[in-house]
CSV table of C-alpha atoms and ligand atoms in Angstrom, one decimal:
chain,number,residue,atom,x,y,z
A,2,UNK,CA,9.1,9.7,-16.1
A,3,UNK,CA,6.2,7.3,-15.7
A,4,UNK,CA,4.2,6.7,-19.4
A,5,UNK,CA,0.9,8.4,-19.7
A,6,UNK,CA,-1.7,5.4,-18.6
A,7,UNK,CA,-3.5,3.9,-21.8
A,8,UNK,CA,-7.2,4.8,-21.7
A,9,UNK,CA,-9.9,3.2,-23.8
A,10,UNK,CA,-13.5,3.6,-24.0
A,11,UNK,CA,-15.9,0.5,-25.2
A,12,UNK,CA,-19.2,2.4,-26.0
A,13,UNK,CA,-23.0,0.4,-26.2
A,14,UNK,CA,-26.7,0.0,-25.1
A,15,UNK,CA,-25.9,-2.8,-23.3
A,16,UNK,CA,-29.6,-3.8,-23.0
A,17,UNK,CA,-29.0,-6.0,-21.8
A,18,UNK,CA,-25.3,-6.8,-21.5
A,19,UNK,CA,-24.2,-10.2,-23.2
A,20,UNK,CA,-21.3,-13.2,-22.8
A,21,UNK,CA,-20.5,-11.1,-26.0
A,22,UNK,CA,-19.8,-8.1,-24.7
A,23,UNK,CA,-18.1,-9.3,-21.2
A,24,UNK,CA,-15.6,-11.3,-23.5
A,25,UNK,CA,-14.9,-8.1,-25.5
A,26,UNK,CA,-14.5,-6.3,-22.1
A,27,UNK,CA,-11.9,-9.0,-21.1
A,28,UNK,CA,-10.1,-8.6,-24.4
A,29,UNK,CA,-9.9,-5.1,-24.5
A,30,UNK,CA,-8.8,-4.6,-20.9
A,31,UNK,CA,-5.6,-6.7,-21.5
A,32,UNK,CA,-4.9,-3.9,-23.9
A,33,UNK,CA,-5.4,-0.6,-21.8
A,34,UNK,CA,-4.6,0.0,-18.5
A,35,UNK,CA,-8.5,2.1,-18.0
A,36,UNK,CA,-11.2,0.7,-19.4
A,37,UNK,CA,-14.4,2.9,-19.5
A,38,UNK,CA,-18.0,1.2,-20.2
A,39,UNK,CA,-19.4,3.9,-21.7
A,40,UNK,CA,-23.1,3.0,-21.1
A,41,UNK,CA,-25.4,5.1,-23.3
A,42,UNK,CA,-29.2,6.7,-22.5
A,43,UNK,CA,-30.1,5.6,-26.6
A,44,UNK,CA,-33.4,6.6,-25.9
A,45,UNK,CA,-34.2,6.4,-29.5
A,46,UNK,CA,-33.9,2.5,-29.1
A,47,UNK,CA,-36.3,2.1,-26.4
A,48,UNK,CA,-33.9,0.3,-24.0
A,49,UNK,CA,-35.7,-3.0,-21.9
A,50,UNK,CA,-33.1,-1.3,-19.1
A,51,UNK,CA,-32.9,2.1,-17.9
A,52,UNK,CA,-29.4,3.2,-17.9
A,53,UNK,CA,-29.2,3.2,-14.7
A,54,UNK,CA,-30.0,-0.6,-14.2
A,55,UNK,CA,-27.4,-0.9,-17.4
A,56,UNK,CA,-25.4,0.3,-15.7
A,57,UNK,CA,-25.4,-2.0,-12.8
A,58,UNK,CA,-25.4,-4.7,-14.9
A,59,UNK,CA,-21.7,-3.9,-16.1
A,60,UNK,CA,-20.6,-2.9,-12.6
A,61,UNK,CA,-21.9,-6.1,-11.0
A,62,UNK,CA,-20.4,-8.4,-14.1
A,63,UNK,CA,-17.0,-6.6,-14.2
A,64,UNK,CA,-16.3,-6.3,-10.7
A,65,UNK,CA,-13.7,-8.8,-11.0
A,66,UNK,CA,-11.6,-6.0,-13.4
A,67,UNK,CA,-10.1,-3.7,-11.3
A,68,UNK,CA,-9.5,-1.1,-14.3
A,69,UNK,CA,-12.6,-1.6,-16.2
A,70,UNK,CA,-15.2,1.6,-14.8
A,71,UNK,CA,-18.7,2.5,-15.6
A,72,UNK,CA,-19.9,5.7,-16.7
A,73,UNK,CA,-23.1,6.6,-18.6
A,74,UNK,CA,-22.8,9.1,-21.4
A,75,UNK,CA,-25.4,10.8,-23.8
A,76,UNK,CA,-23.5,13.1,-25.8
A,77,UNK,CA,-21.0,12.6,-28.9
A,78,UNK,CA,-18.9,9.3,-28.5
A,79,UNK,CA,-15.7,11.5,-29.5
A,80,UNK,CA,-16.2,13.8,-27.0
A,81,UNK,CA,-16.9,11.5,-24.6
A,82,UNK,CA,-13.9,10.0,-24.9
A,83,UNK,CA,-11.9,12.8,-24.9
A,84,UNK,CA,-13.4,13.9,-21.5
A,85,UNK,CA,-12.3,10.4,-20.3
A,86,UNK,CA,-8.7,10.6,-21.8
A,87,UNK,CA,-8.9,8.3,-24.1
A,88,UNK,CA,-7.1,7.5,-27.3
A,89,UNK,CA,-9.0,4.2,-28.0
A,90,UNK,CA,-12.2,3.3,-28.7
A,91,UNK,CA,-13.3,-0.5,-28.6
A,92,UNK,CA,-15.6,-1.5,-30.5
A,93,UNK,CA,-16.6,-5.6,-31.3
A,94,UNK,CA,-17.1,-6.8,-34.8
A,95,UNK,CA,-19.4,-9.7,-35.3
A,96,UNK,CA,-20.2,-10.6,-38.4
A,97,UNK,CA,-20.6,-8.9,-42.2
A,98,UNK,CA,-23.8,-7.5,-40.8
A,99,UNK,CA,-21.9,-4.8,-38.7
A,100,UNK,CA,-19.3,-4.1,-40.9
A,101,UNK,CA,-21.2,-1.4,-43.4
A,102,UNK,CA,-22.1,0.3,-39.7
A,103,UNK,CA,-18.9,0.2,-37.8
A,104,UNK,CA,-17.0,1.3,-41.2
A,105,UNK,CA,-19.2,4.3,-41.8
A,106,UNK,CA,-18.4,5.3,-37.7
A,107,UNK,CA,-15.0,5.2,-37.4
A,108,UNK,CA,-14.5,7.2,-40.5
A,109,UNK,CA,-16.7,9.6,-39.3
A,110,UNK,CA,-15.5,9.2,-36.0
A,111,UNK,CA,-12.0,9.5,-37.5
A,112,UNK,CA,-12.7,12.7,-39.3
A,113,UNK,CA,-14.4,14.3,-36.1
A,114,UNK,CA,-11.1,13.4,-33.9
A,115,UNK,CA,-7.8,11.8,-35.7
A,116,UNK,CA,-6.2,11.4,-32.0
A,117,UNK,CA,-8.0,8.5,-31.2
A,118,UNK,CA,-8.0,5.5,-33.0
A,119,UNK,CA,-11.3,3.2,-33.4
A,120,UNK,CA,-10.1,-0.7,-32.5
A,121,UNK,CA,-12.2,-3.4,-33.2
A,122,UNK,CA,-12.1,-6.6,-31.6
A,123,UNK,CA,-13.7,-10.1,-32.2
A,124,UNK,CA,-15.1,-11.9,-29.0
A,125,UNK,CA,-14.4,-16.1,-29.1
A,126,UNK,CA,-16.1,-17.9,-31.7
A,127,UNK,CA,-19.0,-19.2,-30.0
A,128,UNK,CA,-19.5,-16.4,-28.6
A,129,UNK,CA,-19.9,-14.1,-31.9
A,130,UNK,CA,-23.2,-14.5,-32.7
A,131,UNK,CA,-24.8,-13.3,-29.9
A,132,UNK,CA,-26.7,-10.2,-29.7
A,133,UNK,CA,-28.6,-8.2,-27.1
A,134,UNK,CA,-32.0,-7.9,-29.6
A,135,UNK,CA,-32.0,-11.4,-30.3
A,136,UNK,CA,-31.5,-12.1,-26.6
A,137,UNK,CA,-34.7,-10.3,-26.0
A,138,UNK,CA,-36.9,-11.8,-28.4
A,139,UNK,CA,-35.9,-15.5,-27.5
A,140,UNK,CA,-36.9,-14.8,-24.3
A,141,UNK,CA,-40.2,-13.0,-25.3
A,142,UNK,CA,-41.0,-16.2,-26.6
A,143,UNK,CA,-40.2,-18.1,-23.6
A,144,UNK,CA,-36.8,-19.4,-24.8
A,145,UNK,CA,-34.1,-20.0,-22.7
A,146,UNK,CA,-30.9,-17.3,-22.9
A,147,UNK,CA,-28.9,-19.0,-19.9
A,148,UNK,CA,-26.3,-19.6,-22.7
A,149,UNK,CA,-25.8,-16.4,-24.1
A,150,UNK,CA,-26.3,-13.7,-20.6
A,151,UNK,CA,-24.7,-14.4,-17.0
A,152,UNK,CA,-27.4,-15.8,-14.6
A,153,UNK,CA,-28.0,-12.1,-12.6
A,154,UNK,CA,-29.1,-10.9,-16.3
A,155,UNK,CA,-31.1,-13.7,-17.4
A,156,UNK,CA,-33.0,-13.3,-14.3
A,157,UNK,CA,-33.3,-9.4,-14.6
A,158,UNK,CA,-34.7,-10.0,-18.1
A,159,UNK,CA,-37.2,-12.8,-16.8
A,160,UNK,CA,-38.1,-10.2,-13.9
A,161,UNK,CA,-38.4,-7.1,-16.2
A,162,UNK,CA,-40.9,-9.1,-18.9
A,163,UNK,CA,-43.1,-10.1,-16.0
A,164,UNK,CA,-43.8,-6.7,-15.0
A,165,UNK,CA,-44.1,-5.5,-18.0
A,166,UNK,CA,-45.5,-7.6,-20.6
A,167,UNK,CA,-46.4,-4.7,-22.9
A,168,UNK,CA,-42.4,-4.7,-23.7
A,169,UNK,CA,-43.1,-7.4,-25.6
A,170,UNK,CA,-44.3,-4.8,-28.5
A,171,UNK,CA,-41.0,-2.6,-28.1
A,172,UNK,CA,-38.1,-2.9,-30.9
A,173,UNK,CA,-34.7,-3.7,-29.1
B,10,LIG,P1,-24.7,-0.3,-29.9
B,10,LIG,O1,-26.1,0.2,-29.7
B,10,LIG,O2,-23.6,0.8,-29.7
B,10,LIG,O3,-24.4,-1.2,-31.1
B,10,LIG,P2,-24.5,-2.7,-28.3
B,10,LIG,O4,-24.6,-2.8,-26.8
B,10,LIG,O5,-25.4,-3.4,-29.2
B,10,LIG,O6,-24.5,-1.2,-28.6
B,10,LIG,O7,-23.0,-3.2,-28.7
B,10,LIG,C1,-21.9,-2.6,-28.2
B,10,LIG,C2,-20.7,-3.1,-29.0
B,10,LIG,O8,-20.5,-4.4,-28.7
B,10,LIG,C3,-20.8,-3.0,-30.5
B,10,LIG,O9,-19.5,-2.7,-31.0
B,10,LIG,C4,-21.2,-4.4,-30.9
B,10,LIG,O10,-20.7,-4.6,-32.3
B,10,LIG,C5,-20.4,-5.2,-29.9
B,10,LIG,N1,-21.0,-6.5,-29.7
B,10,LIG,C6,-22.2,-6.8,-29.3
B,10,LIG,N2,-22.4,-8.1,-29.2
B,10,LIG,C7,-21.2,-8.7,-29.6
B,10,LIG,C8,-20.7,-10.0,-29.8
B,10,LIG,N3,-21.5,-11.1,-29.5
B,10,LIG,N4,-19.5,-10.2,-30.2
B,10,LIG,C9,-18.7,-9.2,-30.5
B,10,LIG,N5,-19.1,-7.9,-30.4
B,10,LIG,C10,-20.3,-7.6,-29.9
């Protein structure tokens, strides 16, 4: 009889999606044979992106994965990855920073489902420090985020603080 396929599920904002994430992506899907982008609405963050463009983002940067998919979810992560099948969650550590919050989720998490397992990954060195809020505000400022976004995103961002220069006062 063939094994159940491995399912895992790497939640996040993704506004916008980072050379972070997209190396944590193509860590995690060496280890499942389904990966699901779980793209959230977070509206409480007041996204740059709307999901849908989020979305897009993902599809367009991962099209090279055959089992990575995209779906957009707004409920509780654990039952949004039990919908999908899924008995891992991904989740990418950076530094001390997110730690206290990741810690404090997966327990919860843990206690709210004990059949799937939280696994956290670290992306490559260079790449660890990068993150979506900071991407934003370096290029608020006019600084240059070629190094830490792929080239469709960086001009998304560029395109998205043009129109709307008023972002500029938003939290990430
Ligand atoms: P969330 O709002 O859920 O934190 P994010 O899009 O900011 O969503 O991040 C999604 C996941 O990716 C989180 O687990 C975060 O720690 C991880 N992550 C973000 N950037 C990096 C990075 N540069 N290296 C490793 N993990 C990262």
């Amino acid at each position: 009889m063939a094994s159940k396929p491995r399912i895992g599920v790497y939640p996040g904002t993704f506004d916008p999606l980072t050379l972070g994430h997209l190396d944590i992506i193509r860590r995690g899907a060496h280890l499942v044979d389904r990966l699901v982008i779980g793209v959230t609405t977070n509206p409480s963050k007041s996204p740059m992106f709307t999901v849908a463009e989020r979305m897009a983002m993902v599809a367009q940067e991962t099209s090279d994965i055959p089992s990575v998919s995209v779906v957009e979810f707004d409920s509780l992560l654990m039952d949004f990855a039990e919908r999908e099948g899924a008995t891992l969650i991904l989740r990418g550590l950076r530094a001390v920073a997110d730690f206290e919050y990741e810690y404090q989720m997966a327990g919860m998490n843990q206690q709210l489902n004990d059949r799937i397992e939280t696994v956290f990954l670290m992306a490559d060195v260079c790449l660890q420090p990068i993150a979506s809020r900071l991407v934003k505000e370096i290029a608020r400022y006019g600084g240059v985020i070629d190094k830490f976004v792929t080239p469709a995103v960086a001009t998304a961002v560029a395109q998205r603080l043009s129109q709307d220069p008023e972002f500029s006062d938003r939290r990430a």
